[in-house]
mmCIF file of C-alpha atoms in Angstrom:
data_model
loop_
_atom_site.group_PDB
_atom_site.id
_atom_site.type_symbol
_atom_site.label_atom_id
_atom_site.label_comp_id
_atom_site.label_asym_id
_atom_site.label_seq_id
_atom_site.Cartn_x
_atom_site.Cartn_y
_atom_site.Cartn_z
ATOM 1 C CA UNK S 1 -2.886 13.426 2.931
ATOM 2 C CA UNK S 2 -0.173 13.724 5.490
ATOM 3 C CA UNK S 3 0.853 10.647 7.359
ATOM 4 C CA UNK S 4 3.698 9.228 9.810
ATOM 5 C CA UNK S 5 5.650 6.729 8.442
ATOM 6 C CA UNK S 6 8.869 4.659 8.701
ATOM 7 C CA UNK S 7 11.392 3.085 6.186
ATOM 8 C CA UNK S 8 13.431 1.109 8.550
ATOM 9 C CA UNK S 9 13.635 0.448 12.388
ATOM 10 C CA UNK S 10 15.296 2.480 14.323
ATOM 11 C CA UNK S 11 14.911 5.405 17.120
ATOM 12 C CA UNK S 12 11.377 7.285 16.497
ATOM 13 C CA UNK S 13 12.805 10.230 16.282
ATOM 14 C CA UNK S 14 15.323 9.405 13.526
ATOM 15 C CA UNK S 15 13.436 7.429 11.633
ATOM 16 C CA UNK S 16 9.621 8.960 11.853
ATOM 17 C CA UNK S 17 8.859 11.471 8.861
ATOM 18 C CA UNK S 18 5.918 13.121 7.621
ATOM 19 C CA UNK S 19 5.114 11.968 4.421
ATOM 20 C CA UNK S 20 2.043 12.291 1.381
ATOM 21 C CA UNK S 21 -0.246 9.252 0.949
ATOM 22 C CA UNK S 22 -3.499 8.694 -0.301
ATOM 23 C CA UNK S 23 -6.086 8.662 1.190
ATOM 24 C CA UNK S 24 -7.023 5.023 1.730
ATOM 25 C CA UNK S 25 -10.218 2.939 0.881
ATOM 26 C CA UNK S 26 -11.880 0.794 2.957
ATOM 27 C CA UNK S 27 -12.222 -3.324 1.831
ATOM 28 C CA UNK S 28 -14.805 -5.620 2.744
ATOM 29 C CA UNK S 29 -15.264 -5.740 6.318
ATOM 30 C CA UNK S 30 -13.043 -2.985 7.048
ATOM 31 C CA UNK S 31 -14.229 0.962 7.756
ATOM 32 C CA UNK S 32 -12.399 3.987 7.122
ATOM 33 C CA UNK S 33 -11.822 6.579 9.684
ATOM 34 C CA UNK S 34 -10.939 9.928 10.206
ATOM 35 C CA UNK S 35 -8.773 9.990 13.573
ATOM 36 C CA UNK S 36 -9.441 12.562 16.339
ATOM 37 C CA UNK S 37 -7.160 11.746 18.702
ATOM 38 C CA UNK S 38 -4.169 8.983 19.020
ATOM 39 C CA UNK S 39 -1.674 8.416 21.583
ATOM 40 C CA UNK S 40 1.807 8.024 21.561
ATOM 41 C CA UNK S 41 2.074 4.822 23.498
ATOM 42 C CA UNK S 42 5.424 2.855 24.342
ATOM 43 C CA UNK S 43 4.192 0.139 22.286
ATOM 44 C CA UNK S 44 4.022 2.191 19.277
ATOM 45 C CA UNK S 45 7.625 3.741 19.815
ATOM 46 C CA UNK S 46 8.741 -0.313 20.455
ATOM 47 C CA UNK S 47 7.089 -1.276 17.420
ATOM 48 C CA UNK S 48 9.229 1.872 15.132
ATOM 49 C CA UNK S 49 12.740 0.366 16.766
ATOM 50 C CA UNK S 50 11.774 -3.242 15.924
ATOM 51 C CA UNK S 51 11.104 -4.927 19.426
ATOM 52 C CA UNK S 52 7.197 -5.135 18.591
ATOM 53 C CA UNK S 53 5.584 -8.767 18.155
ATOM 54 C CA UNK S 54 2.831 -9.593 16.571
ATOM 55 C CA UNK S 55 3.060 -6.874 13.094
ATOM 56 C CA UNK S 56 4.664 -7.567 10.201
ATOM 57 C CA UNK S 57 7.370 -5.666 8.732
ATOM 58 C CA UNK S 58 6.315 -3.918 6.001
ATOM 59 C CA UNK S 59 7.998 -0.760 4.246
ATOM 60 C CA UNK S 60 7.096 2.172 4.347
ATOM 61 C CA UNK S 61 4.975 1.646 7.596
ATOM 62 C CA UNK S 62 2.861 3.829 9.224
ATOM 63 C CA UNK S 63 2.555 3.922 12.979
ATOM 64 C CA UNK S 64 0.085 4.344 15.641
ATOM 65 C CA UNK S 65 -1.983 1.402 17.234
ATOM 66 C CA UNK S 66 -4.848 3.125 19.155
ATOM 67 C CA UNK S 67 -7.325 6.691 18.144
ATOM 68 C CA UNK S 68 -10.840 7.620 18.639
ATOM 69 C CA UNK S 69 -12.133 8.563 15.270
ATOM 70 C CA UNK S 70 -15.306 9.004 13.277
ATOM 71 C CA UNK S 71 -16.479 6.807 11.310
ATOM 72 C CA UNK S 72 -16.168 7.859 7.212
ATOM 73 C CA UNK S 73 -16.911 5.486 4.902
ATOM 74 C CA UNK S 74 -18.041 1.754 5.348
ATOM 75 C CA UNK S 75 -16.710 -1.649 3.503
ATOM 76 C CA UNK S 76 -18.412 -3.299 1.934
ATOM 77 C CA UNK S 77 -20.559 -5.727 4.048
ATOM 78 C CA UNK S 78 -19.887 -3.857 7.178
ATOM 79 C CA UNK S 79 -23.201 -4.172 9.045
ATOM 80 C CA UNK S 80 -23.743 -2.210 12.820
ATOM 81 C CA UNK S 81 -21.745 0.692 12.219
ATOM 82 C CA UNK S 82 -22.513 4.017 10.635
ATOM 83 C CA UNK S 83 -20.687 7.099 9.221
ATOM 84 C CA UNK S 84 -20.541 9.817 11.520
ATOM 85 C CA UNK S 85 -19.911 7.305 14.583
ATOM 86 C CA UNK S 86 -17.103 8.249 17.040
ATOM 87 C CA UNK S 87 -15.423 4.499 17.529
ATOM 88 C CA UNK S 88 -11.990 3.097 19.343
ATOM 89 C CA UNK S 89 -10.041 2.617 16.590
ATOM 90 C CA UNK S 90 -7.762 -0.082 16.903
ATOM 91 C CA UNK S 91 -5.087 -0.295 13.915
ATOM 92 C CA UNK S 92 -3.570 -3.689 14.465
ATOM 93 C CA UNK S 93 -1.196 -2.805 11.871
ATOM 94 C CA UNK S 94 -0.446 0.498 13.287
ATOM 95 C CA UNK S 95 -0.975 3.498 10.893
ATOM 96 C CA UNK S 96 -3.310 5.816 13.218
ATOM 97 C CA UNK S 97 -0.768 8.794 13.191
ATOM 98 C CA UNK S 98 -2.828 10.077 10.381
ATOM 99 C CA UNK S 99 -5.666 12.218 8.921
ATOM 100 C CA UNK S 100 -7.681 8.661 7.924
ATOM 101 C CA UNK S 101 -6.533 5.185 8.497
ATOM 102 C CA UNK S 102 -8.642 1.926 7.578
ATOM 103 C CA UNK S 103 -9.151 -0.490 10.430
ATOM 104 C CA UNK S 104 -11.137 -3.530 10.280
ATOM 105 C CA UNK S 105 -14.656 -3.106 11.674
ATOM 106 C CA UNK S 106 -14.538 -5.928 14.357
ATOM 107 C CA UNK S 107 -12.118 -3.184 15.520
ATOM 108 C CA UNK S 108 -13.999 -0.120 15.609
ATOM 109 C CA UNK S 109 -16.193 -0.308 18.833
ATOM 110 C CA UNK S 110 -18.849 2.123 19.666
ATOM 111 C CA UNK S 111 -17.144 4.591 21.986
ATOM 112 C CA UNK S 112 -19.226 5.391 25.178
ATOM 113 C CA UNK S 113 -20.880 8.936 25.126
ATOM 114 C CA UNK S 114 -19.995 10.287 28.155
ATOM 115 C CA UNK S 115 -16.482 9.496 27.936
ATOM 116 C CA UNK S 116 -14.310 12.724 26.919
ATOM 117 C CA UNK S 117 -12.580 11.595 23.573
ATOM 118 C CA UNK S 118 -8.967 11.802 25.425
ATOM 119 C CA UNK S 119 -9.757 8.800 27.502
ATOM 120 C CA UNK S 120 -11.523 7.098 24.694
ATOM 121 C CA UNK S 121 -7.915 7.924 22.573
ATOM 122 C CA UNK S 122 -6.056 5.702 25.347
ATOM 123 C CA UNK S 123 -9.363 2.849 25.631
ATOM 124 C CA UNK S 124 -8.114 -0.227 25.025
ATOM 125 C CA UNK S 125 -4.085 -0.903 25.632
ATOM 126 C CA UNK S 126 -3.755 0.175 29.216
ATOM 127 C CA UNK S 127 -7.017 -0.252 30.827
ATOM 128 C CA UNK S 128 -7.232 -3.400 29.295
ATOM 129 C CA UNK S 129 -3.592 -4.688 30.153
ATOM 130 C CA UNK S 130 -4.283 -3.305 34.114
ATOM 131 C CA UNK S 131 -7.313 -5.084 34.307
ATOM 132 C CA UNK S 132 -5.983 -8.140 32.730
ATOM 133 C CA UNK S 133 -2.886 -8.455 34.352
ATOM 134 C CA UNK S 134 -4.008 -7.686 38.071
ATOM 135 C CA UNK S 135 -7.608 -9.209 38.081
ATOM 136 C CA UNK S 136 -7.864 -11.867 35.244
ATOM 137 C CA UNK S 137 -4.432 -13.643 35.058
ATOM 138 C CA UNK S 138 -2.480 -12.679 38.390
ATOM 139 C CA UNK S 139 -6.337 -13.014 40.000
ATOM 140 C CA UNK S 140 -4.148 -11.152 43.059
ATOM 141 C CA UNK S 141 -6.624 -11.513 46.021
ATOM 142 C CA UNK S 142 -7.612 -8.650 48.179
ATOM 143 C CA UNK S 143 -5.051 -7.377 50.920
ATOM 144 C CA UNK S 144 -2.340 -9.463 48.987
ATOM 145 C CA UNK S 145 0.715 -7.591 47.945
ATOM 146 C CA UNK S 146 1.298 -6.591 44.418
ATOM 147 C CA UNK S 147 5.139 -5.460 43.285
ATOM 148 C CA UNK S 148 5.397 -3.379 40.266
ATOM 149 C CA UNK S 149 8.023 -1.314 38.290
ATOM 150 C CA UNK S 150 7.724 1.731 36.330
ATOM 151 C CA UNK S 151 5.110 2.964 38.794
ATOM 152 C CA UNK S 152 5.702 6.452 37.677
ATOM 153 C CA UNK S 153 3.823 5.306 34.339
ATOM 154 C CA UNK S 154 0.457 6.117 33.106
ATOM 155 C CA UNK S 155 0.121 2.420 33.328
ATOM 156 C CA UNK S 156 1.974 2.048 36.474
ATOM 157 C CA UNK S 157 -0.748 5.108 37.788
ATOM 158 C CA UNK S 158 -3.687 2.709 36.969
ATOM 159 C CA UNK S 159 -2.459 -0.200 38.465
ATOM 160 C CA UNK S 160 -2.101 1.406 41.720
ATOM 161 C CA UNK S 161 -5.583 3.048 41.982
ATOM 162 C CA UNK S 162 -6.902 -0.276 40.751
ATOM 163 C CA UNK S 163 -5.206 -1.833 43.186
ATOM 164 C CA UNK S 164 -6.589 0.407 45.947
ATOM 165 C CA UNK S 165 -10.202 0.048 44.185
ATOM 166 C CA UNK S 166 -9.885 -3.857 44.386
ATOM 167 C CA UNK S 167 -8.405 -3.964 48.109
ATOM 168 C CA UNK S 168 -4.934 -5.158 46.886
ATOM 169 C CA UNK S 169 -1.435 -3.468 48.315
ATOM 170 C CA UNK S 170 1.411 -2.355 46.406
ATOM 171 C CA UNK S 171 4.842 -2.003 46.301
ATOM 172 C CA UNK S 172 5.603 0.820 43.638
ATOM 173 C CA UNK S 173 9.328 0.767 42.396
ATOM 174 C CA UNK S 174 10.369 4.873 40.982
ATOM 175 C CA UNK S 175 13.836 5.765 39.657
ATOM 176 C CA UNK S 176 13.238 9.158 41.136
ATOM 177 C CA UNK S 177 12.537 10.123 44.529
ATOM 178 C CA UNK S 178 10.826 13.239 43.527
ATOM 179 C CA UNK S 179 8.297 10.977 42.038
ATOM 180 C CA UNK S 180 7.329 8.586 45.957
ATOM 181 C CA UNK S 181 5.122 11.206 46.812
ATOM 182 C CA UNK S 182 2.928 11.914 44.385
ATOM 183 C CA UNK S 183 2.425 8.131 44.346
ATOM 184 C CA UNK S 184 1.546 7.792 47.969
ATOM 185 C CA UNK S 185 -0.863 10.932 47.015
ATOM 186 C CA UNK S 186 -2.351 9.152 44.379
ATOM 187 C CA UNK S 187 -3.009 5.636 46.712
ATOM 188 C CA UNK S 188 0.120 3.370 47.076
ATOM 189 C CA UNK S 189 1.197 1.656 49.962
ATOM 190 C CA UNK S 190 4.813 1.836 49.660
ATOM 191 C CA UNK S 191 7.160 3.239 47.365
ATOM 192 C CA UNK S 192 10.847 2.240 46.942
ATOM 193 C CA UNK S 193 13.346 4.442 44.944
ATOM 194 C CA UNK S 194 15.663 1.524 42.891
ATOM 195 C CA UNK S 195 18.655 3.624 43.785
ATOM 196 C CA UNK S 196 18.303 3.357 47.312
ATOM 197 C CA UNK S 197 19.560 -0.616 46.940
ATOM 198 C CA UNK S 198 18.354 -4.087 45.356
ATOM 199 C CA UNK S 199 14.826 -3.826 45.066
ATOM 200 C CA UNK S 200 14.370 -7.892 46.516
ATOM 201 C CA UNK S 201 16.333 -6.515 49.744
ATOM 202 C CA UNK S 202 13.797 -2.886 49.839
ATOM 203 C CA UNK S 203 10.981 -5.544 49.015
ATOM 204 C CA UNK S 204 11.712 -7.821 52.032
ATOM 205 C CA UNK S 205 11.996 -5.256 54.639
ATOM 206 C CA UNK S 206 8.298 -4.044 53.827
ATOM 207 C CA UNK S 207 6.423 -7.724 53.710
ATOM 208 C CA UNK S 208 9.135 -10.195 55.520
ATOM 209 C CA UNK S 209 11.417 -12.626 54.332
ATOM 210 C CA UNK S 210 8.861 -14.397 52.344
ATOM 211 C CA UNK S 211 8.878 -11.838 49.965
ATOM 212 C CA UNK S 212 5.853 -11.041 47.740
ATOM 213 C CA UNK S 213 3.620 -13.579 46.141
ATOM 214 C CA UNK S 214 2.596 -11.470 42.936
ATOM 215 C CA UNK S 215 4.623 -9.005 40.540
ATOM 216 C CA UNK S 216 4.656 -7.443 37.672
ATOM 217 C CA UNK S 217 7.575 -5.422 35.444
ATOM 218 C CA UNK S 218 8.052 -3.820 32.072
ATOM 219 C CA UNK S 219 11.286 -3.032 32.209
ATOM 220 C CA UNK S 220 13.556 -6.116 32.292
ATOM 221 C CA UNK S 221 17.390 -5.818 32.743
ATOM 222 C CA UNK S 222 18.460 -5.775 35.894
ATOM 223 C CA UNK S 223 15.262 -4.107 37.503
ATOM 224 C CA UNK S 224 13.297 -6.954 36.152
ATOM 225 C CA UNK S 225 15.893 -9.784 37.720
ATOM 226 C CA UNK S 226 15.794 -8.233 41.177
ATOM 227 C CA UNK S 227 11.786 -7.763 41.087
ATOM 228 C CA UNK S 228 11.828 -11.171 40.390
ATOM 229 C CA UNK S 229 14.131 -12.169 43.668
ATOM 230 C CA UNK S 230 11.380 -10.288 45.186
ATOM 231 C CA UNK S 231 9.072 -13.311 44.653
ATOM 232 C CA UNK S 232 7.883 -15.712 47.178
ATOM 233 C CA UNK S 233 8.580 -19.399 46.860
ATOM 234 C CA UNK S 234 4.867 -19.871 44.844
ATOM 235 C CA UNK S 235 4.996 -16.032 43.477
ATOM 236 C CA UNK S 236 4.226 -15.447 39.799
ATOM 237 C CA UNK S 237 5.820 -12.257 37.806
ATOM 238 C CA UNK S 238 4.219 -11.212 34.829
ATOM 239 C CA UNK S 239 6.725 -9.658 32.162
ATOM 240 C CA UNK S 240 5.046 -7.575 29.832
ATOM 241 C CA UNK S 241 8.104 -5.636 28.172
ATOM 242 C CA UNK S 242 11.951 -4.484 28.026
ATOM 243 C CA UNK S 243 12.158 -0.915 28.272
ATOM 244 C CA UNK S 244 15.631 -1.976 28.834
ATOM 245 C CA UNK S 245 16.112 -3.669 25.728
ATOM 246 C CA UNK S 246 17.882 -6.586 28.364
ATOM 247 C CA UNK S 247 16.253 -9.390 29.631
ATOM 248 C CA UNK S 248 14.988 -11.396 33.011
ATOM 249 C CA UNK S 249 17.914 -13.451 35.088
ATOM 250 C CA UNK S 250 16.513 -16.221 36.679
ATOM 251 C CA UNK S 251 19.319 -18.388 37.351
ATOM 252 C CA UNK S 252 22.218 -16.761 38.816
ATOM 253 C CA UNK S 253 20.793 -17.587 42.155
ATOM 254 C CA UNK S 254 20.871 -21.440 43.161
ATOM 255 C CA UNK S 255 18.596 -20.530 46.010
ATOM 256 C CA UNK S 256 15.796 -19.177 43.582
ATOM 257 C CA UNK S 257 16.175 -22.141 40.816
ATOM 258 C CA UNK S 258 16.401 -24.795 43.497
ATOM 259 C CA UNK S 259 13.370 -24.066 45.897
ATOM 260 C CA UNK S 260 10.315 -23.462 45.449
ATOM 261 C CA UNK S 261 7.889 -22.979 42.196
ATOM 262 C CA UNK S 262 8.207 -19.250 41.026
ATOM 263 C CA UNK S 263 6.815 -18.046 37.685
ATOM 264 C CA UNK S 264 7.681 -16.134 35.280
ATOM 265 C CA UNK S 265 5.324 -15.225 32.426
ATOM 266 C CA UNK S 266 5.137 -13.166 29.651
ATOM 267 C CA UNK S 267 2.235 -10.572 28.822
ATOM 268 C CA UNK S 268 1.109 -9.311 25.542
ATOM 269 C CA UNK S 269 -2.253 -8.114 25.102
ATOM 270 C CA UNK S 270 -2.651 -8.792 21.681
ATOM 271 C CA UNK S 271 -2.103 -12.563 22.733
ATOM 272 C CA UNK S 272 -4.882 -12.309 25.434
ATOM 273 C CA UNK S 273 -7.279 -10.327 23.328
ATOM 274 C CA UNK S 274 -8.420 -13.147 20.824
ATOM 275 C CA UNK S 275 -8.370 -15.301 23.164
ATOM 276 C CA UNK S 276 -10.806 -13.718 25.914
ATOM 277 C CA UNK S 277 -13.605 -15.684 25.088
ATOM 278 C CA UNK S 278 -11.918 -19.144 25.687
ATOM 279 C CA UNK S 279 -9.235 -17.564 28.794
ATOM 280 C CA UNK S 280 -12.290 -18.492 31.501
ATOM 281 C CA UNK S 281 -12.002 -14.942 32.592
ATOM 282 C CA UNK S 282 -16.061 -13.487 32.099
ATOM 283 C CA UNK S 283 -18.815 -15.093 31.467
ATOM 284 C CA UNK S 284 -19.477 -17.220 28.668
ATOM 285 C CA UNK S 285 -23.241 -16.603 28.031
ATOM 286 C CA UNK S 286 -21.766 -12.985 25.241
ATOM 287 C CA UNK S 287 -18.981 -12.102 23.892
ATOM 288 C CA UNK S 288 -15.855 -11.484 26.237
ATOM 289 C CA UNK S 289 -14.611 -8.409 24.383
ATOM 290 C CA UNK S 290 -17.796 -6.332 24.978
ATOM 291 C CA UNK S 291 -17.991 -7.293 28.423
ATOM 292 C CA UNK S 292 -14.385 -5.946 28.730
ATOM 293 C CA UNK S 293 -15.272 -2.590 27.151
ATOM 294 C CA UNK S 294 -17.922 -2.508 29.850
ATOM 295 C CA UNK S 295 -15.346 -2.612 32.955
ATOM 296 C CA UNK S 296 -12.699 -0.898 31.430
ATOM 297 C CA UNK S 297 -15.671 1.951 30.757
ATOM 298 C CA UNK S 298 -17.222 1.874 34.203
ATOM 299 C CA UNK S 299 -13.645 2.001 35.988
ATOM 300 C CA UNK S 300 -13.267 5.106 33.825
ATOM 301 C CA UNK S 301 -16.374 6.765 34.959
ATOM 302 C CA UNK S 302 -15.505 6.226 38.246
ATOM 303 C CA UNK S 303 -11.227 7.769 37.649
ATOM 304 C CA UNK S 304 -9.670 4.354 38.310
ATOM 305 C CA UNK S 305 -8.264 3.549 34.492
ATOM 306 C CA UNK S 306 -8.356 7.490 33.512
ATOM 307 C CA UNK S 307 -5.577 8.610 31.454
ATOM 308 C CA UNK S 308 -3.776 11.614 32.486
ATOM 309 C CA UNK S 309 -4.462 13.644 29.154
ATOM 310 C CA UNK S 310 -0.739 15.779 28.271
ATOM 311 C CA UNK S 311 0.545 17.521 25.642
ATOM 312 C CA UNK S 312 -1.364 17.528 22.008
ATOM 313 C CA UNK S 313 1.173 17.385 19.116
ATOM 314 C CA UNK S 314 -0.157 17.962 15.262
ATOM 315 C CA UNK S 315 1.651 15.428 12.293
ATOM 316 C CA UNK S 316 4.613 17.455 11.551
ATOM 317 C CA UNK S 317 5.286 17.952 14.943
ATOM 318 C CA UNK S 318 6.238 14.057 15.481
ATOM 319 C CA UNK S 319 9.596 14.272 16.920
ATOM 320 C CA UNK S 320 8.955 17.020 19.438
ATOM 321 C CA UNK S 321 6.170 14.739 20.309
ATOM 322 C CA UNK S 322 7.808 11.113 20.856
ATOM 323 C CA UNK S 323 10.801 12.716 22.608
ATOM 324 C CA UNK S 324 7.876 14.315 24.627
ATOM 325 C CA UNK S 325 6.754 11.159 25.719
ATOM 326 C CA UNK S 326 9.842 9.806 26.641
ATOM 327 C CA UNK S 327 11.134 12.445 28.806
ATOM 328 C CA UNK S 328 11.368 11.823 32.132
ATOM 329 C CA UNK S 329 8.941 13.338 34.744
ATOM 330 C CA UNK S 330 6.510 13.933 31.728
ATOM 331 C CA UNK S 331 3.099 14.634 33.275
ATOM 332 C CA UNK S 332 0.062 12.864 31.123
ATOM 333 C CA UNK S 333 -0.421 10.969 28.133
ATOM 334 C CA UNK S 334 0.999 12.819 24.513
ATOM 335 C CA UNK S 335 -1.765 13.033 22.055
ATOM 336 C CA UNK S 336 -1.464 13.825 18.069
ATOM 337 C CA UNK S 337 -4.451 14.938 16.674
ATOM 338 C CA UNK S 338 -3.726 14.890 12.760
ATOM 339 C CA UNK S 339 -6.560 16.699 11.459
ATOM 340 C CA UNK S 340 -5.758 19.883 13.251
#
């Protein structure tokens, strides 16, 4: 079969080729699946240039965390599960951009059946991270403030109609201008351009001097430092990446190291996700991943975690496909579907 893989780290669309493999066979505990659908996410294009935690390297890799798929052949002692089952397929090892991957089965959930299979595609890593970050961990309260950057994100999307579901107000920081109003369409309260000046200044002049007691960033560098001079004296920032590659200055400010009690703290999902059941954030009486799946599936239903589907790429199509989903003012989440 065809499959995406890597022989080194480096820039996806250098290093990603199409390449033959077999098709592989499922161990115990562990399922095989054909993949439908699976998104290019930047967490997959962070893990081909090196700056993903949690894998290990391994050459050739394949790529791809997330897909829905069908279920097509069972492990041995795989109980609950059946071929011919459309699943979110979660490949913690990536290898999804593919025909058939094998996952293990404590990874393949049940996918909801009237969910269209582009949403399920994108289940798990956004939905989950939104609702994680702005209800679990931040807990931000209704009519509190939220500061994010990278609004213009598919992420950055859900977070602000979550945000407006839940009663909380944000502060959406864009590169582009062009890009303010269709936020503000789509639910934000305000919208600041970074170019327009320090973001802690733009910040200040919306809540007060205080500044804002909750934030969040992905991108780091200098964007990241100046969200967090954004912060009130108590306020808590939640990193969760470096599109910049650069990271978080804390310190060049006196008055920010020597008043007050800000936080910073990182995110990773695949941190939070194994540890659910023990994080005091649902009840304890089930599981905590299936009660997850649950929200993340009724917010869904009702458009507040929908993914924007975009463009649909097939395998030998990969690099027209990740530099797709890096280009600026691209409109939805890129798809590959492998088996067509």
């Amino acid at each position: 079969m065809k499959a995406i893989t890597f022989n080194h780290y480096g820039e996806p669309a250098d290093v990603l080729t199409v390449t033959e493999r077999p098709v592989p066979e499922p161990g115990p505990g562990q399922v095989r699946v054909k993949v439908r659908f699976s998104p290019v996410n930047p967490s997959d294009l962070l893990y081909v240039r090196g700056h993903y935690s949690g894998v290990a390297e391994h050459f050739p890799s394949g790529a791809g965390f997330e897909s829905v798929s069908v279920i097509d052949k069972l492990g041995p002692g795989v109980e609950n599960l059946s071929v011919g089952q459309l699943v979110y397929a979660h490949n913690a090892q990536a290898g999804n951009w593919a025909p058939y991957a094998v996952v293990s089965a404590e990874m393949a959930w049940p996918a909801p059946a009237d969910i269209p299979e582009e949403q399920i595609a994108s289940f798990m890593i956004n939905p989950a991270s939104a609702i994680l970050m702005v209800r679990h961990v931040l807990a931000v309260p209704r009519g509190q403030w939220l500061l994010q950057s990278a609004a213009g994100s598919e992420l950055g999307r859900m977070i602000i109609r979550l945000a407006r579901h839940d009663g909380v107000k944000t502060i959406n920081v864009v590169r582009r201008p062009e890009a303010a109003q269709e936020l503000l369409d789509l639910g934000a309260d305000q919208v600041i351009v970074s170019g327009d000046g320090p973001i802690d200044e733009q910040v200040r002049r919306i809540v007060g001097p205080a500044g804002v007691d909750f934030a969040i960033d992905p991108v780091a560098g200098r964007t990241g430092s100046e969200i967090f001079r954004s912060l009130s004296e108590e306020g808590r920032m939640l990193l969760y990446g470096s599109l910049t590659g650069e990271g978080v200055s804390v310190g060049d400010d006196p008055r920010l190291t020597l008043s007050g009690r800000r936080t910073l703290e990182v995110f990773w999902l695949g941190y939070w996700l194994p540890r659910l059941s023990r994080a005091g954030f649902f009840p304890t009486d089930r599981p905590a991943i299936p009660q997850l799946i649950e929200e993340i599936a009724t917010l869904i239903r009702q458009g507040v975690l929908e993914t924007t589907p975009g463009k649909k790429f097939g395998l030998d199509d990969i690099h027209a496909a990740v530099t797709e989903a890096e280009s600026v003012g691209r409109n939805g989440k890129v798809l590959l579907a492998p088996n067509e």
